[in-house]
């Protein structure tokens, strides 16, 4: 069975600090896909990134970066120079390539960025 | 705006009642998914429809049902509501039903059962 663990329930930082959100996953599939979604206070789920299991290159998008390490089954998300608008709940999710699997989410990490 | 439209945004109803949540997928998307987000269970997959046909079922209660219409919009029907059904219900869509591409989510319908 697929499983995603986000051990950090809540993180509080001050604006301009860097912050890393951890994501550890479990799967028996050789091919799988990892995602991050953002849920701001307004409630919608916003897609941030999709990564397949064969692409271990780290990715950077503006202040956001993702570190995928298959050796430790982790897909961590770093926000550089955090801003108040980054305050949200962030979800890591996983889907494998066998059977009729659906997206499985972690429990989310609430990030609070104060001015 | 994700392109996935859910109505209503908020719904307050009494125990024992029945409600219908509506979802319009992104233009051209054939697959619709329903998820429930509750404090104790997190985000749980309920059911998927693809081009009008049920494709997969997750942790959906027998009191809940869904359908997808020819115009591809979907409705989630919740009946005999209990306090524990209070949650945020998300609809998501996907162009082809290939789940590995991920889903585009709507803003959700917040259901409060009193």
Coordinates of N, CA and C in Angstrom, one line a residue:
Chain A
X1 N 0.8 -1.2 0.0 CA 0.0 0.0 0.0 C 0.9 1.2 0.0
X2 N 0.4 2.3 -0.6 CA 1.1 3.5 -0.6 C 0.9 4.3 0.7
X3 N 1.9 5.0 1.1 CA 1.8 5.8 2.3 C 2.7 7.0 2.2
X4 N 2.2 8.1 2.7 CA 2.9 9.4 2.7 C 2.9 9.9 4.1
X5 N 4.1 10.2 4.6 CA 4.2 10.7 6.0 C 4.8 12.1 6.0
X6 N 4.1 13.0 6.6 CA 4.6 14.4 6.8 C 4.6 14.5 8.4
X7 N 5.7 14.3 8.9 CA 5.9 14.3 10.4 C 5.7 15.6 11.0
X8 N 6.0 16.7 10.3 CA 5.8 18.0 10.9 C 4.4 18.5 10.8
X9 N 3.7 18.6 11.9 CA 2.3 19.0 11.9 C 2.2 20.5 11.6
X10 N 3.1 21.3 12.3 CA 3.0 22.7 12.2 C 4.4 23.3 12.3
X11 N 4.7 24.3 11.5 CA 6.0 25.0 11.5 C 5.7 26.5 11.6
X12 N 6.4 27.2 12.5 CA 6.2 28.6 12.5 C 7.6 29.3 12.2
X13 N 7.6 30.2 11.3 CA 8.8 30.9 11.0 C 8.5 32.4 10.9
X14 N 9.6 33.2 10.9 CA 9.5 34.6 10.7 C 9.8 34.9 9.3
X15 N 9.1 35.9 8.7 CA 9.4 36.3 7.3 C 10.9 36.3 7.0
X16 N 11.2 35.9 5.8 CA 12.5 35.9 5.2 C 13.4 34.7 5.7
X17 N 12.9 33.9 6.6 CA 13.6 32.7 7.0 C 13.3 31.6 5.9
X18 N 14.3 30.7 5.8 CA 14.1 29.5 4.9 C 13.4 28.4 5.7
X19 N 12.6 27.6 5.0 CA 11.9 26.6 5.8 C 11.8 25.3 4.9
X20 N 12.0 24.2 5.5 CA 11.9 22.9 4.7 C 10.8 22.1 5.3
X21 N 9.9 21.6 4.4 CA 8.9 20.7 4.8 C 9.2 19.3 4.3
X22 N 9.1 18.4 5.3 CA 9.6 17.0 5.0 C 8.4 16.1 4.5
X23 N 8.8 15.2 3.6 CA 7.9 14.2 3.1 C 8.6 12.9 2.9
X24 N 8.1 11.9 3.5 CA 8.6 10.5 3.4 C 7.5 9.7 2.8
X25 N 7.9 8.8 1.9 CA 6.8 8.0 1.2 C 7.2 6.5 1.3
X26 N 6.2 5.7 1.1 CA 6.4 4.3 1.0 C 5.6 3.7 -0.2
X27 N 6.2 3.0 -1.0 CA 5.6 2.3 -2.2 C 6.4 1.1 -2.6
X28 N 5.7 0.2 -3.2 CA 6.4 -1.0 -3.7 C 6.5 -0.9 -5.2
X29 N 5.9 0.2 -5.8 CA 6.0 0.3 -7.2 C 7.4 0.9 -7.7
X30 N 7.8 0.5 -8.8 CA 9.0 1.0 -9.4 C 8.8 2.3 -10.0
X31 N 7.7 2.5 -10.6 CA 7.3 3.8 -11.2 C 6.2 4.4 -10.3
X32 N 6.5 5.6 -9.9 CA 5.5 6.3 -9.1 C 5.7 7.8 -9.3
X33 N 4.8 8.6 -8.8 CA 4.8 10.0 -9.0 C 4.5 10.7 -7.7
X34 N 5.2 11.8 -7.5 CA 5.1 12.5 -6.2 C 4.6 13.9 -6.5
X35 N 3.8 14.5 -5.6 CA 3.2 15.8 -5.8 C 3.3 16.6 -4.5
X36 N 3.3 17.9 -4.7 CA 3.0 18.8 -3.6 C 1.9 19.7 -4.0
X37 N 1.0 19.9 -3.0 CA -0.2 20.8 -3.1 C -0.1 21.8 -2.0
X38 N -0.7 23.0 -2.3 CA -0.8 24.0 -1.2 C -2.2 24.3 -1.0
X39 N -2.6 24.4 0.3 CA -4.0 24.7 0.7 C -3.9 26.0 1.5
X40 N -4.1 27.2 0.9 CA -4.1 28.4 1.6 C -5.4 28.5 2.5
X41 N -5.4 29.6 3.4 CA -6.6 29.7 4.3 C -7.9 29.7 3.6
X42 N -8.0 30.1 2.3 CA -9.2 30.1 1.6 C -9.7 28.7 1.3
X43 N -8.9 27.7 1.4 CA -9.4 26.3 1.3 C -9.1 25.6 0.0
X44 N -8.8 26.2 -1.1 CA -8.6 25.4 -2.3 C -7.3 24.7 -2.3
X45 N -7.2 23.6 -3.1 CA -5.9 22.9 -3.2 C -5.2 23.3 -4.5
X46 N -4.1 23.8 -4.3 CA -3.3 24.3 -5.5 C -2.1 23.4 -5.8
X47 N -2.1 23.0 -7.0 CA -1.0 22.1 -7.5 C 0.3 22.9 -7.5
X48 N 1.4 22.3 -7.0 CA 2.7 23.0 -7.0 C 3.7 22.3 -7.9
X49 N 3.8 20.9 -7.8 CA 4.8 20.2 -8.6 C 4.4 18.7 -8.7
X50 N 4.9 18.1 -9.8 CA 4.7 16.7 -10.0 C 6.1 16.2 -10.4
X51 N 6.5 15.1 -9.8 CA 7.8 14.5 -10.1 C 7.7 13.0 -10.3
X52 N 8.3 12.4 -11.3 CA 8.2 11.0 -11.5 C 9.5 10.3 -10.8
X53 N 9.4 9.0 -10.6 CA 10.4 8.3 -9.8 C 11.7 8.2 -10.5
X54 N 11.7 8.4 -11.8 CA 13.0 8.3 -12.6 C 13.7 9.6 -12.7
X55 N 13.2 10.7 -12.2 CA 13.8 12.0 -12.3 C 14.2 12.5 -11.0
X56 N 15.4 12.3 -10.6 CA 15.9 12.7 -9.3 C 16.5 14.0 -9.3
X57 N 16.4 14.7 -10.4 CA 17.0 16.1 -10.4 C 16.2 17.0 -9.5
X58 N 16.9 17.8 -8.7 CA 16.2 18.7 -7.9 C 15.6 19.8 -8.8
X59 N 14.6 20.4 -8.3 CA 13.9 21.4 -9.1 C 13.7 22.7 -8.3
X60 N 13.9 23.8 -9.0 CA 13.8 25.1 -8.4 C 12.8 25.9 -9.2
X61 N 11.9 26.6 -8.5 CA 10.9 27.5 -9.2 C 10.8 28.7 -8.3
X62 N 11.5 29.7 -8.6 CA 11.5 30.9 -7.8 C 12.0 30.7 -6.4
X63 N 11.2 30.9 -5.4 CA 11.7 30.7 -4.0 C 11.4 29.3 -3.6
X64 N 10.8 28.5 -4.4 CA 10.5 27.1 -4.1 C 11.5 26.2 -4.7
X65 N 11.9 25.2 -3.9 CA 12.8 24.1 -4.4 C 12.4 22.8 -3.8
X66 N 12.7 21.7 -4.6 CA 12.3 20.4 -4.2 C 13.5 19.5 -4.3
X67 N 13.7 18.6 -3.2 CA 14.8 17.7 -3.2 C 14.2 16.3 -3.1
X68 N 14.4 15.6 -4.2 CA 13.9 14.2 -4.3 C 15.1 13.2 -4.1
X69 N 15.0 12.4 -3.1 CA 16.0 11.4 -2.8 C 15.4 10.0 -2.7
X70 N 15.6 9.2 -3.7 CA 15.0 7.8 -3.7 C 15.7 7.0 -2.6
X71 N 16.9 7.2 -2.3 CA 17.6 6.4 -1.3 C 17.0 6.5 0.1
X72 N 16.4 7.6 0.3 CA 15.8 7.8 1.6 C 14.3 8.0 1.5
X73 N 13.7 7.7 0.3 CA 12.3 7.8 0.0 C 11.7 9.2 0.5
X74 N 12.4 10.2 0.2 CA 12.0 11.5 0.6 C 11.8 12.5 -0.6
X75 N 10.9 13.4 -0.4 CA 10.6 14.4 -1.4 C 10.4 15.7 -0.6
X76 N 11.4 16.4 -0.2 CA 11.3 17.6 0.6 C 11.1 18.9 -0.1
X77 N 10.5 19.8 0.5 CA 10.1 21.0 -0.2 C 10.7 22.2 0.7
X78 N 11.4 23.0 0.0 CA 12.0 24.2 0.7 C 11.5 25.5 0.1
X79 N 11.1 26.4 1.1 CA 10.8 27.7 0.7 C 11.9 28.7 1.2
X80 N 12.5 29.4 0.3 CA 13.5 30.3 0.6 C 13.0 31.7 0.8
X81 N 13.5 32.4 1.8 CA 13.0 33.7 2.1 C 11.5 33.8 2.2
X82 N 11.0 33.0 3.2 CA 9.5 32.9 3.3 C 8.8 34.2 3.4
X83 N 7.6 34.2 2.9 CA 6.7 35.4 3.0 C 5.4 35.1 3.7
X84 N 4.7 36.1 4.2 CA 3.4 35.9 4.9 C 2.5 35.1 4.0
X85 N 2.5 35.4 2.7 CA 1.6 34.7 1.7 C 1.9 33.2 1.6
X86 N 3.0 32.8 2.1 CA 3.3 31.4 2.1 C 2.6 30.6 3.1
X87 N 1.9 31.3 4.1 CA 1.2 30.6 5.1 C 0.1 29.8 4.5
X88 N 0.1 28.5 4.8 CA -0.9 27.6 4.2 C -0.6 26.2 4.8
X89 N -1.4 25.3 4.4 CA -1.1 23.9 4.7 C -0.6 23.2 3.4
X90 N 0.5 22.5 3.5 CA 1.1 21.9 2.4 C 1.0 20.4 2.5
X91 N 0.6 19.8 1.4 CA 0.4 18.4 1.3 C 1.3 17.8 0.3
X92 N 1.9 16.7 0.7 CA 2.7 15.8 -0.2 C 1.8 14.7 -0.6
X93 N 1.9 14.2 -1.8 CA 1.0 13.1 -2.3 C 1.7 12.2 -3.2
X94 N 1.2 11.0 -3.3 CA 1.9 9.9 -4.1 C 0.9 9.1 -4.8
X95 N 1.3 8.7 -6.0 CA 0.5 7.7 -6.8 C 1.5 6.7 -7.5
X96 N 1.2 5.4 -7.4 CA 2.0 4.4 -8.1 C 1.4 4.1 -9.4
X97 N 2.2 3.3 -10.2 CA 1.8 3.1 -11.6 C 1.1 1.8 -11.8
X98 N 0.8 1.0 -10.7 CA 0.2 -0.3 -10.9 C -1.2 -0.2 -10.5
X99 N -2.1 -1.0 -11.1 CA -3.5 -1.1 -10.7 C -4.2 0.3 -10.9
X100 N -5.3 0.4 -10.2 CA -6.1 1.6 -10.4 C -5.9 2.5 -9.1
X101 N -4.7 2.9 -8.9 CA -4.4 3.7 -7.7 C -4.8 5.1 -7.9
X102 N -5.2 5.7 -6.7 CA -5.6 7.1 -6.7 C -4.6 7.8 -5.9
X103 N -4.6 9.1 -6.0 CA -3.6 10.0 -5.3 C -3.8 9.8 -3.8
X104 N -2.7 9.5 -3.1 CA -2.7 9.3 -1.6 C -2.0 10.5 -1.0
X105 N -2.6 11.2 -0.1 CA -2.1 12.4 0.5 C -1.5 12.1 1.9
X106 N -0.5 12.9 2.3 CA 0.0 12.9 3.6 C -1.0 13.8 4.5
X107 N -0.7 13.9 5.7 CA -1.6 14.6 6.6 C -1.4 16.1 6.6
X108 N -0.4 16.6 5.9 CA -0.2 18.0 5.7 C 0.7 18.6 6.8
X109 N 1.3 19.7 6.4 CA 2.1 20.5 7.3 C 1.6 21.9 7.3
X110 N 1.2 22.5 8.4 CA 0.7 23.8 8.4 C 1.9 24.8 8.6
X111 N 2.1 25.7 7.7 CA 3.2 26.6 7.8 C 2.6 28.0 8.1
X112 N 3.1 28.6 9.2 CA 2.7 29.9 9.6 C 3.9 30.8 9.5
X113 N 3.8 31.8 8.7 CA 4.9 32.8 8.5 C 4.4 34.1 9.0
X114 N 5.1 34.6 10.1 CA 4.7 35.8 10.7 C 5.6 37.0 10.2
X115 N 5.1 38.2 10.2 CA 5.9 39.3 9.7 C 7.0 39.7 10.7
Chain B
X1 N -7.9 30.7 -10.5 CA -9.0 29.9 -10.8 C -8.6 28.6 -11.5
X2 N -8.9 27.5 -10.9 CA -8.3 26.2 -11.4 C -9.1 25.7 -12.6
X3 N -10.3 26.2 -12.8 CA -11.2 25.7 -13.9 C -12.1 24.7 -13.4
X4 N -12.0 24.1 -12.2 CA -12.9 23.2 -11.7 C -13.8 24.0 -10.7
X5 N -15.1 23.9 -11.0 CA -16.1 24.7 -10.3 C -17.0 23.8 -9.4
X6 N -17.0 24.2 -8.1 CA -17.8 23.5 -7.2 C -18.9 24.4 -6.6
X7 N -20.1 23.9 -6.5 CA -21.2 24.6 -5.8 C -22.0 23.7 -4.9
X8 N -22.5 24.2 -3.8 CA -22.2 25.5 -3.3 C -20.9 25.5 -2.6
X9 N -20.4 26.7 -2.1 CA -19.2 26.8 -1.4 C -19.4 26.3 0.1
X10 N -20.5 26.7 0.6 CA -20.8 26.3 2.0 C -22.2 25.8 2.0
X11 N -22.4 24.8 3.0 CA -23.7 24.2 3.1 C -23.9 23.8 4.6
X12 N -25.0 24.3 5.2 CA -25.3 23.9 6.6 C -26.6 23.2 6.6
X13 N -26.6 22.0 7.1 CA -27.8 21.2 7.1 C -28.0 20.4 8.4
X14 N -29.1 19.8 8.6 CA -29.3 19.1 9.9 C -29.1 17.6 9.7
X15 N -28.9 17.0 10.8 CA -28.7 15.5 10.8 C -29.9 14.9 10.1
X16 N -29.7 13.8 9.4 CA -30.8 13.1 8.8 C -31.1 13.6 7.4
X17 N -30.7 14.8 7.0 CA -31.0 15.4 5.8 C -30.2 14.8 4.6
X18 N -30.5 15.2 3.4 CA -29.9 14.8 2.2 C -29.4 16.1 1.4
X19 N -28.2 16.1 0.9 CA -27.7 17.2 0.2 C -27.0 16.7 -1.1
X20 N -26.9 17.6 -2.1 CA -26.2 17.3 -3.3 C -25.2 18.4 -3.6
X21 N -23.9 17.9 -3.8 CA -22.8 18.8 -4.1 C -22.6 18.6 -5.6
X22 N -22.3 19.8 -6.3 CA -22.1 19.8 -7.7 C -20.7 20.2 -8.1
X23 N -20.2 19.6 -9.2 CA -18.9 19.8 -9.7 C -18.9 19.9 -11.2
X24 N -18.3 21.0 -11.7 CA -18.0 21.1 -13.2 C -16.5 20.9 -13.4
X25 N -16.1 19.9 -14.1 CA -14.7 19.8 -14.3 C -14.1 20.8 -15.3
X26 N -12.8 20.9 -15.4 CA -12.1 21.8 -16.3 C -12.6 21.4 -17.7
X27 N -12.7 22.4 -18.6 CA -13.1 22.1 -19.9 C -12.3 21.0 -20.6
X28 N -12.9 20.0 -21.1 CA -12.2 18.9 -21.8 C -11.8 17.8 -20.9
X29 N -11.9 18.0 -19.6 CA -11.5 16.9 -18.7 C -12.6 15.8 -18.6
X30 N -12.2 14.6 -18.8 CA -13.2 13.5 -18.8 C -13.4 12.8 -17.4
X31 N -12.4 13.0 -16.6 CA -12.4 12.2 -15.3 C -12.7 13.2 -14.2
X32 N -13.5 12.7 -13.3 CA -13.9 13.5 -12.1 C -13.6 12.6 -10.8
X33 N -13.0 13.2 -9.8 CA -12.7 12.6 -8.6 C -13.4 13.3 -7.4
X34 N -13.9 12.6 -6.4 CA -14.3 13.3 -5.2 C -13.5 12.8 -4.0
X35 N -13.1 13.8 -3.3 CA -12.3 13.6 -2.0 C -13.0 14.3 -0.9
X36 N -12.8 13.7 0.3 CA -13.3 14.2 1.5 C -12.2 14.6 2.4
X37 N -12.2 15.8 2.9 CA -11.1 16.3 3.9 C -11.8 16.5 5.2
X38 N -11.4 15.7 6.2 CA -11.9 15.9 7.5 C -10.8 16.0 8.5
X39 N -11.0 16.5 9.7 CA -9.9 16.7 10.6 C -9.3 15.4 11.1
X40 N -10.1 14.4 11.2 CA -9.5 13.1 11.7 C -9.0 12.2 10.6
X41 N -9.6 12.3 9.4 CA -9.2 11.3 8.4 C -8.3 11.9 7.3
X42 N -8.1 13.2 7.3 CA -7.3 13.9 6.3 C -8.1 13.8 5.0
X43 N -7.3 13.8 3.9 CA -7.9 13.8 2.5 C -8.0 12.4 2.1
X44 N -9.3 12.0 1.9 CA -9.6 10.6 1.5 C -10.3 10.6 0.2
X45 N -9.9 9.6 -0.7 CA -10.5 9.5 -2.0 C -11.9 8.8 -1.8
X46 N -12.9 9.3 -2.4 CA -14.2 8.7 -2.3 C -14.6 7.9 -3.6
X47 N -14.6 8.6 -4.8 CA -15.0 7.9 -6.0 C -14.5 8.7 -7.2
X48 N -14.4 7.9 -8.3 CA -14.0 8.5 -9.6 C -15.0 8.1 -10.7
X49 N -15.3 9.1 -11.5 CA -16.0 8.8 -12.7 C -15.2 9.2 -14.0
X50 N -15.4 8.4 -15.0 CA -14.7 8.7 -16.2 C -15.7 8.7 -17.4
X51 N -15.9 9.8 -18.0 CA -16.8 9.9 -19.2 C -18.2 9.2 -18.9
X52 N -18.7 9.5 -17.7 CA -20.0 9.1 -17.4 C -20.1 7.7 -16.6
X53 N -19.0 7.0 -16.6 CA -19.0 5.7 -15.9 C -18.2 5.7 -14.7
X54 N -18.7 5.0 -13.7 CA -17.9 4.9 -12.4 C -16.6 4.0 -12.7
X55 N -15.5 4.6 -12.3 CA -14.2 3.9 -12.6 C -13.6 3.3 -11.3
X56 N -13.7 4.0 -10.2 CA -13.1 3.5 -9.0 C -13.8 4.0 -7.8
X57 N -13.8 3.2 -6.7 CA -14.4 3.6 -5.5 C -13.4 3.5 -4.4
X58 N -13.4 4.5 -3.5 CA -12.5 4.5 -2.4 C -13.3 4.3 -1.1
X59 N -13.0 5.1 -0.1 CA -13.7 5.0 1.2 C -15.1 5.7 1.2
X60 N -15.9 5.3 0.3 CA -17.2 6.0 0.2 C -18.3 5.2 1.0
X61 N -19.0 5.9 1.8 CA -20.1 5.3 2.6 C -21.2 4.9 1.7
X62 N -22.0 3.9 2.1 CA -23.2 3.5 1.3 C -24.2 4.6 1.3
X63 N -24.2 5.5 2.3 CA -25.2 6.6 2.3 C -24.8 7.7 1.2
X64 N -23.6 7.5 0.7 CA -23.2 8.5 -0.3 C -23.2 7.9 -1.7
X65 N -23.6 8.7 -2.7 CA -23.5 8.2 -4.1 C -23.2 9.3 -5.0
X66 N -22.8 9.0 -6.2 CA -22.4 10.0 -7.1 C -22.8 9.6 -8.5
X67 N -22.7 10.6 -9.4 CA -22.9 10.3 -10.8 C -22.3 11.4 -11.7
X68 N -22.0 11.0 -12.9 CA -21.5 12.0 -13.9 C -22.4 12.0 -15.1
X69 N -22.8 13.2 -15.5 CA -23.8 13.4 -16.5 C -23.1 13.5 -17.9
X70 N -23.9 13.4 -18.9 CA -23.4 13.5 -20.3 C -22.6 14.8 -20.6
X71 N -22.9 15.9 -19.9 CA -22.1 17.1 -20.1 C -20.9 17.1 -19.2
X72 N -20.6 16.0 -18.5 CA -19.4 15.7 -17.7 C -19.4 16.3 -16.3
X73 N -20.5 17.1 -16.0 CA -20.5 17.6 -14.6 C -20.9 16.4 -13.7
X74 N -20.5 16.5 -12.5 CA -20.8 15.4 -11.5 C -21.5 15.9 -10.3
X75 N -22.2 15.0 -9.7 CA -22.9 15.4 -8.4 C -22.6 14.3 -7.4
X76 N -22.4 14.7 -6.2 CA -22.2 13.8 -5.0 C -23.4 14.0 -4.1
X77 N -24.1 12.9 -3.9 CA -25.2 12.9 -3.0 C -24.9 12.3 -1.7
X78 N -25.2 13.0 -0.7 CA -25.0 12.6 0.7 C -26.3 12.5 1.4
X79 N -26.7 11.3 2.0 CA -28.0 11.2 2.6 C -27.8 10.7 4.0
X80 N -28.9 10.8 4.7 CA -29.0 10.4 6.2 C -27.8 11.0 6.9
X81 N -27.6 12.3 6.7 CA -26.4 12.9 7.2 C -26.2 12.8 8.7
X82 N -24.9 12.6 9.1 CA -24.5 12.5 10.5 C -23.5 13.7 10.8
X83 N -23.4 13.9 12.1 CA -22.4 15.0 12.5 C -21.1 14.8 11.9
X84 N -20.7 13.5 11.9 CA -19.3 13.1 11.4 C -19.1 13.3 9.9
X85 N -20.2 13.6 9.2 CA -20.0 13.9 7.7 C -19.6 15.3 7.5
X86 N -19.6 16.1 8.5 CA -19.1 17.5 8.3 C -17.6 17.5 7.9
X87 N -17.4 18.1 6.7 CA -16.1 18.1 6.1 C -16.0 19.0 4.9
X88 N -14.8 19.1 4.4 CA -14.6 19.8 3.1 C -14.6 18.8 2.0
X89 N -15.5 18.9 1.0 CA -15.6 17.9 -0.1 C -15.0 18.6 -1.3
X90 N -14.0 17.9 -1.8 CA -13.3 18.4 -3.0 C -13.7 17.6 -4.2
X91 N -13.8 18.3 -5.3 CA -13.9 17.6 -6.6 C -12.6 17.9 -7.4
X92 N -12.2 17.0 -8.2 CA -11.0 17.2 -9.0 C -11.2 16.7 -10.3
X93 N -10.5 17.1 -11.3 CA -10.6 16.6 -12.6 C -9.3 16.3 -13.3
X94 N -9.3 15.6 -14.3 CA -8.1 15.1 -15.0 C -8.5 14.8 -16.5
X95 N -7.6 15.2 -17.4 CA -8.1 15.1 -18.8 C -8.4 13.7 -19.3
X96 N -7.6 12.7 -18.9 CA -7.7 11.4 -19.5 C -8.0 10.3 -18.6
X97 N -8.0 10.5 -17.3 CA -8.2 9.4 -16.4 C -6.9 8.7 -16.1
X98 N -5.8 9.2 -16.7 CA -4.5 8.7 -16.3 C -4.1 9.4 -15.0
X99 N -4.3 8.7 -13.9 CA -4.1 9.3 -12.6 C -2.7 9.8 -12.3
X100 N -1.7 9.2 -12.9 CA -0.4 9.7 -12.6 C -0.1 11.1 -13.1
X101 N -0.9 11.6 -13.9 CA -0.8 13.0 -14.3 C -1.2 14.0 -13.2
X102 N -1.9 13.5 -12.2 CA -2.3 14.3 -11.1 C -3.7 14.9 -11.4
X103 N -4.2 15.6 -10.4 CA -5.5 16.1 -10.6 C -5.5 17.6 -10.3
X104 N -6.5 18.3 -10.9 CA -6.8 19.7 -10.7 C -8.0 19.8 -9.8
X105 N -7.8 20.4 -8.6 CA -8.9 20.5 -7.6 C -9.7 21.8 -7.7
X106 N -10.9 21.7 -7.3 CA -11.8 22.8 -7.1 C -11.6 23.4 -5.8
X107 N -12.4 24.4 -5.4 CA -12.2 25.1 -4.1 C -12.9 24.4 -3.0
X108 N -13.7 23.4 -3.3 CA -14.3 22.6 -2.3 C -15.7 23.1 -1.9
X109 N -16.5 22.2 -1.3 CA -17.7 22.6 -0.6 C -17.6 22.2 0.8
X110 N -17.7 23.2 1.7 CA -17.7 23.0 3.1 C -19.0 22.6 3.6
X111 N -19.2 21.4 4.1 CA -20.5 20.9 4.6 C -20.4 20.9 6.1
X112 N -21.4 21.5 6.7 CA -21.5 21.5 8.2 C -22.9 20.8 8.5
X113 N -22.8 19.8 9.3 CA -24.0 19.1 9.7 C -24.3 19.4 11.2
X114 N -25.4 19.9 11.5 CA -25.7 20.4 12.9 C -26.9 19.5 13.5

